[in-house]
């Protein structure tokens, strides 16, 4: 049976999915990935019976900026060891050639392609970092250098040091709102309120500048936060003047949740290696 593998190499985790010629994707789970040198071994574990060698193609989503020209990773604040290496070599020592590398947020957008047909759709992932991507007329919109959608590194004020080297980036300020075990209820409530306020400010810019038909919300933060989507969309509407609320897009959750990146990577591989 023909199948394509999708791997999502996040800041701390690796997830894997398979897509076939027809039918639904098969999501195989995720594991912690502390070192890239374990990538092949961990991927093989997740594939449980399916082998990388038998795949018609492999897509790898990475938490980093992937060059349009070379498919190499230019910068990865959460996984710096990805820069200037050949991900294909980590998986195969050169024996596998049908491998494509793409930014993880772009993979997440591709996972929404079937649900977003004909729409100008923006996908925003709220996790360790903030990933953003867009589909325009069903195709990935990547920008001139593959760096479209770096919403997480837009300045929102504040003094939190970002892993990109700047201060006050949206994703650094949002991370400062993460709740820790030592926080009391009052502190946790204040942090959640601040998180939604900052996130809505960023999404509000996206809505005003790009005028998307829909905003797909993904990433790990919404998974552990009931009503995240409703709270976010309500807060975004407060940033849009009442006279212009007709520009508000539809907000919806990502179709494949924590597997958006790996499903999208597999779909990308299928679109190329078929
Ligand atoms: Zn930054």
CSV table of C-alpha atoms and ligand atoms in Angstrom, one decimal:
chain,number,residue,atom,x,y,z
A,1,UNK,CA,0.0,0.0,0.0
A,2,UNK,CA,1.3,3.5,-0.9
A,3,UNK,CA,1.9,5.8,2.0
A,4,UNK,CA,3.7,9.0,2.8
A,5,UNK,CA,5.2,9.9,6.2
A,6,UNK,CA,4.9,13.2,7.9
A,7,UNK,CA,7.2,14.1,10.8
A,8,UNK,CA,6.9,17.2,12.9
A,9,UNK,CA,10.1,18.2,14.7
A,10,UNK,CA,9.0,20.7,17.3
A,11,UNK,CA,10.9,22.5,20.0
A,12,UNK,CA,10.7,19.5,22.3
A,13,UNK,CA,8.6,16.8,20.7
A,14,UNK,CA,8.4,14.7,17.5
A,15,UNK,CA,5.1,13.6,16.1
A,16,UNK,CA,4.4,11.3,13.2
A,17,UNK,CA,1.5,10.8,10.8
A,18,UNK,CA,0.9,8.8,7.6
A,19,UNK,CA,-1.3,9.7,4.7
A,20,UNK,CA,-2.4,7.3,2.0
A,21,UNK,CA,-3.8,7.7,-1.5
A,22,UNK,CA,-7.3,7.9,-0.1
A,23,UNK,CA,-8.9,8.1,3.3
A,24,UNK,CA,-8.1,9.7,6.5
A,25,UNK,CA,-4.6,10.3,7.9
A,26,UNK,CA,-3.2,7.9,10.5
A,27,UNK,CA,-1.8,9.7,13.5
A,28,UNK,CA,0.9,7.6,15.2
A,29,UNK,CA,1.6,9.6,18.4
A,30,UNK,CA,4.4,11.7,19.6
A,31,UNK,CA,7.5,11.4,21.8
A,32,UNK,CA,10.0,13.7,23.4
A,33,UNK,CA,13.0,14.4,21.2
A,34,UNK,CA,15.8,15.9,23.1
A,35,UNK,CA,18.5,15.4,20.5
A,36,UNK,CA,18.3,15.4,16.7
A,37,UNK,CA,20.7,12.6,16.6
A,38,UNK,CA,17.8,10.4,17.9
A,39,UNK,CA,15.5,11.5,15.0
A,40,UNK,CA,15.7,8.3,12.9
A,41,UNK,CA,15.4,6.0,15.9
A,42,UNK,CA,12.4,7.9,17.4
A,43,UNK,CA,10.7,8.2,14.0
A,44,UNK,CA,11.1,4.5,13.5
A,45,UNK,CA,9.6,3.8,16.9
A,46,UNK,CA,6.6,5.9,16.1
A,47,UNK,CA,6.0,4.3,12.7
A,48,UNK,CA,5.5,1.0,14.4
A,49,UNK,CA,5.7,-1.4,11.5
A,50,UNK,CA,5.7,1.1,8.7
A,51,UNK,CA,9.3,1.8,7.5
A,52,UNK,CA,10.8,5.0,6.2
A,53,UNK,CA,12.3,3.0,3.4
A,54,UNK,CA,8.9,1.8,2.2
A,55,UNK,CA,7.4,5.3,2.1
A,56,UNK,CA,6.9,7.0,-1.2
A,57,UNK,CA,8.0,10.2,0.3
A,58,UNK,CA,8.7,11.8,3.7
A,59,UNK,CA,7.8,15.3,4.8
A,60,UNK,CA,9.5,16.9,7.7
A,61,UNK,CA,8.0,20.0,9.4
A,62,UNK,CA,10.6,21.9,11.5
A,63,UNK,CA,10.3,24.7,14.0
A,64,UNK,CA,12.4,27.1,12.1
A,65,UNK,CA,12.7,29.4,9.1
A,66,UNK,CA,13.2,27.3,6.0
A,67,UNK,CA,14.8,28.9,3.0
A,68,UNK,CA,12.7,28.9,-0.2
A,69,UNK,CA,15.9,28.5,-2.3
A,70,UNK,CA,17.7,25.7,-0.5
A,71,UNK,CA,15.2,24.0,1.9
A,72,UNK,CA,17.8,24.4,4.6
A,73,UNK,CA,16.9,25.9,8.0
A,74,UNK,CA,18.1,29.4,8.3
A,75,UNK,CA,17.2,30.0,11.9
A,76,UNK,CA,15.5,28.0,14.6
A,77,UNK,CA,15.1,29.7,18.0
A,78,UNK,CA,13.7,26.6,19.7
A,79,UNK,CA,15.9,24.0,17.9
A,80,UNK,CA,19.1,25.7,16.9
A,81,UNK,CA,20.9,22.5,16.0
A,82,UNK,CA,18.6,22.3,12.9
A,83,UNK,CA,20.5,25.2,11.3
A,84,UNK,CA,23.0,24.2,8.5
A,85,UNK,CA,22.4,20.5,8.7
A,86,UNK,CA,20.7,18.2,6.2
A,87,UNK,CA,17.6,16.8,7.9
A,88,UNK,CA,17.5,14.1,5.2
A,89,UNK,CA,20.9,12.8,6.3
A,90,UNK,CA,19.7,12.5,9.9
A,91,UNK,CA,16.9,10.2,8.7
A,92,UNK,CA,18.8,8.1,6.2
A,93,UNK,CA,22.5,8.8,5.7
A,94,UNK,CA,21.7,9.6,2.1
A,95,UNK,CA,19.8,6.4,1.3
A,96,UNK,CA,16.4,8.2,1.2
A,97,UNK,CA,16.0,10.9,-1.4
A,98,UNK,CA,12.3,11.6,-1.4
A,99,UNK,CA,12.4,14.0,1.6
A,100,UNK,CA,11.0,17.5,1.8
A,101,UNK,CA,11.6,19.9,4.7
A,102,UNK,CA,9.2,22.7,5.4
A,103,UNK,CA,8.4,25.1,8.2
A,104,UNK,CA,6.0,23.5,10.8
A,105,UNK,CA,3.5,26.3,10.6
A,106,UNK,CA,3.4,26.0,6.8
A,107,UNK,CA,2.8,22.3,7.2
A,108,UNK,CA,-0.1,23.1,9.6
A,109,UNK,CA,-1.7,25.3,6.9
A,110,UNK,CA,-1.4,22.5,4.4
A,111,UNK,CA,-3.3,20.2,6.8
A,112,UNK,CA,-6.2,22.6,6.4
A,113,UNK,CA,-6.2,22.7,2.6
A,114,UNK,CA,-9.2,20.4,2.2
A,115,UNK,CA,-11.2,22.3,4.8
A,116,UNK,CA,-10.3,25.7,3.4
A,117,UNK,CA,-10.9,25.3,-0.3
A,118,UNK,CA,-11.2,28.6,-2.1
A,119,UNK,CA,-10.7,30.6,1.0
A,120,UNK,CA,-7.9,32.9,2.0
A,121,UNK,CA,-7.1,31.1,5.2
A,122,UNK,CA,-4.6,32.0,7.9
A,123,UNK,CA,-3.5,29.4,10.4
A,124,UNK,CA,-2.0,30.6,13.7
A,125,UNK,CA,-0.4,28.1,16.1
A,126,UNK,CA,-0.1,29.1,19.8
A,127,UNK,CA,2.6,27.0,21.4
A,128,UNK,CA,6.1,27.4,22.7
A,129,UNK,CA,6.4,29.9,19.8
A,130,UNK,CA,3.8,31.5,17.6
A,131,UNK,CA,3.6,30.1,14.0
A,132,UNK,CA,1.6,31.6,11.3
A,133,UNK,CA,0.9,30.6,7.7
A,134,UNK,CA,-1.5,31.2,5.0
A,135,UNK,CA,-3.3,29.5,2.1
A,136,UNK,CA,-4.3,31.6,-0.8
A,137,UNK,CA,-6.4,29.9,-3.5
A,138,UNK,CA,-5.4,26.6,-2.0
A,139,UNK,CA,-1.6,27.3,-2.2
A,140,UNK,CA,0.8,28.1,0.5
A,141,UNK,CA,1.8,31.7,0.6
A,142,UNK,CA,5.4,31.8,1.8
A,143,UNK,CA,6.7,35.3,1.0
A,144,UNK,CA,9.8,36.1,-1.1
A,145,UNK,CA,12.2,34.3,1.2
A,146,UNK,CA,10.0,31.8,2.9
A,147,UNK,CA,9.6,34.0,6.0
A,148,UNK,CA,6.0,35.0,5.7
A,149,UNK,CA,4.0,35.1,8.9
A,150,UNK,CA,6.5,35.7,11.7
A,151,UNK,CA,3.8,37.1,13.9
A,152,UNK,CA,5.6,35.8,17.0
A,153,UNK,CA,8.5,38.1,16.4
A,154,UNK,CA,6.5,41.3,16.0
A,155,UNK,CA,7.1,43.9,18.7
A,156,UNK,CA,4.2,44.3,21.2
A,157,UNK,CA,6.1,46.2,23.9
A,158,UNK,CA,7.4,44.7,27.2
A,159,UNK,CA,10.9,43.6,28.1
A,160,UNK,CA,10.8,39.8,27.8
A,161,UNK,CA,13.9,38.6,25.9
A,162,UNK,CA,13.0,36.6,22.9
A,163,UNK,CA,15.0,33.7,21.6
A,164,UNK,CA,15.4,35.6,18.3
A,165,UNK,CA,17.6,38.1,20.2
A,166,UNK,CA,15.0,41.0,20.4
A,167,UNK,CA,12.9,42.0,23.3
A,168,UNK,CA,9.2,42.5,23.5
A,169,UNK,CA,8.3,40.0,20.7
A,170,UNK,CA,4.8,38.7,20.9
A,171,UNK,CA,5.8,35.1,21.5
A,172,UNK,CA,8.2,36.1,24.3
A,173,UNK,CA,5.6,38.2,26.0
A,174,UNK,CA,3.0,35.4,25.6
A,175,UNK,CA,5.5,32.9,27.1
A,176,UNK,CA,5.8,35.2,30.1
A,177,UNK,CA,2.1,34.5,30.7
A,178,UNK,CA,2.5,30.8,30.9
A,179,UNK,CA,1.1,29.5,34.2
A,180,UNK,CA,3.5,27.7,36.5
A,181,UNK,CA,2.7,25.3,39.3
A,182,UNK,CA,3.6,27.8,41.9
A,183,UNK,CA,1.1,30.4,40.7
A,184,UNK,CA,-1.9,31.0,42.9
A,185,UNK,CA,-5.4,31.4,41.3
A,186,UNK,CA,-5.3,35.1,41.2
A,187,UNK,CA,-1.9,35.1,39.4
A,188,UNK,CA,-3.1,32.4,37.0
A,189,UNK,CA,-6.2,34.3,36.2
A,190,UNK,CA,-4.3,37.5,35.5
A,191,UNK,CA,-1.8,35.7,33.3
A,192,UNK,CA,-4.6,34.1,31.2
A,193,UNK,CA,-6.3,37.4,30.8
A,194,UNK,CA,-3.0,39.0,29.7
A,195,UNK,CA,-2.3,36.1,27.3
A,196,UNK,CA,-5.7,36.5,25.6
A,197,UNK,CA,-5.3,40.3,25.4
A,198,UNK,CA,-1.8,40.0,23.8
A,199,UNK,CA,-2.8,37.2,21.5
A,200,UNK,CA,-5.9,39.1,20.3
A,201,UNK,CA,-3.7,42.2,19.6
A,202,UNK,CA,-1.6,40.1,17.3
A,203,UNK,CA,-4.5,38.3,15.6
A,204,UNK,CA,-6.2,41.7,15.3
A,205,UNK,CA,-3.3,43.0,13.2
A,206,UNK,CA,-3.5,39.9,11.0
A,207,UNK,CA,-7.2,40.5,10.5
A,208,UNK,CA,-6.8,44.2,9.7
A,209,UNK,CA,-3.8,43.8,7.4
A,210,UNK,CA,-4.6,40.6,5.6
A,211,UNK,CA,-8.4,40.4,5.7
A,212,UNK,CA,-8.5,36.6,5.8
A,213,UNK,CA,-11.8,34.7,5.3
A,214,UNK,CA,-10.9,32.4,8.2
A,215,UNK,CA,-8.4,32.1,11.0
A,216,UNK,CA,-7.6,28.5,12.0
A,217,UNK,CA,-6.3,28.3,15.6
A,218,UNK,CA,-3.9,25.5,16.5
A,219,UNK,CA,-0.9,24.7,18.7
A,220,UNK,CA,-0.6,23.3,22.2
A,221,UNK,CA,-2.0,26.2,24.2
A,222,UNK,CA,-5.6,26.0,22.9
A,223,UNK,CA,-5.6,22.2,23.6
A,224,UNK,CA,-5.2,22.7,27.3
A,225,UNK,CA,-7.5,25.7,27.5
A,226,UNK,CA,-11.3,25.2,27.2
A,227,UNK,CA,-13.0,28.0,25.3
A,228,UNK,CA,-9.7,29.4,24.0
A,229,UNK,CA,-11.2,29.9,20.6
A,230,UNK,CA,-14.2,31.7,21.9
A,231,UNK,CA,-12.2,33.9,24.2
A,232,UNK,CA,-9.7,34.8,21.5
A,233,UNK,CA,-12.3,35.7,18.8
A,234,UNK,CA,-14.3,37.8,21.3
A,235,UNK,CA,-11.2,39.7,22.3
A,236,UNK,CA,-10.1,40.2,18.7
A,237,UNK,CA,-13.5,41.7,17.9
A,238,UNK,CA,-12.8,44.4,20.5
A,239,UNK,CA,-9.8,45.5,18.4
A,240,UNK,CA,-12.0,46.0,15.3
A,241,UNK,CA,-14.1,49.2,15.2
A,242,UNK,CA,-17.8,48.4,15.2
A,243,UNK,CA,-18.1,50.1,11.8
A,244,UNK,CA,-15.7,47.5,10.4
A,245,UNK,CA,-16.8,44.3,12.1
A,246,UNK,CA,-17.8,43.0,8.7
A,247,UNK,CA,-14.1,42.2,8.2
A,248,UNK,CA,-14.1,39.7,11.0
A,249,UNK,CA,-13.2,36.2,9.7
A,250,UNK,CA,-14.6,32.9,10.8
A,251,UNK,CA,-12.5,31.4,13.7
A,252,UNK,CA,-12.2,27.7,13.9
A,253,UNK,CA,-9.9,25.1,15.6
A,254,UNK,CA,-7.3,23.2,13.6
A,255,UNK,CA,-8.6,20.0,12.0
A,256,UNK,CA,-5.9,17.7,13.2
A,257,UNK,CA,-5.1,19.4,16.5
A,258,UNK,CA,-1.6,18.3,17.7
A,259,UNK,CA,-1.0,16.4,14.5
A,260,UNK,CA,-1.5,19.4,12.1
A,261,UNK,CA,2.2,19.7,11.5
A,262,UNK,CA,2.8,16.0,10.8
A,263,UNK,CA,-0.3,15.5,8.7
A,264,UNK,CA,0.6,18.6,6.7
A,265,UNK,CA,4.1,17.4,6.2
A,266,UNK,CA,2.9,14.1,4.9
A,267,UNK,CA,0.4,15.8,2.5
A,268,UNK,CA,3.2,18.0,1.2
A,269,UNK,CA,5.3,14.9,0.6
A,270,UNK,CA,2.4,13.2,-1.2
A,271,UNK,CA,2.0,16.3,-3.4
A,272,UNK,CA,5.6,16.2,-4.5
A,273,UNK,CA,6.6,12.5,-4.5
A,274,UNK,CA,3.7,10.7,-6.3
B,1,LIG,ZN1,11.5,37.3,18.6
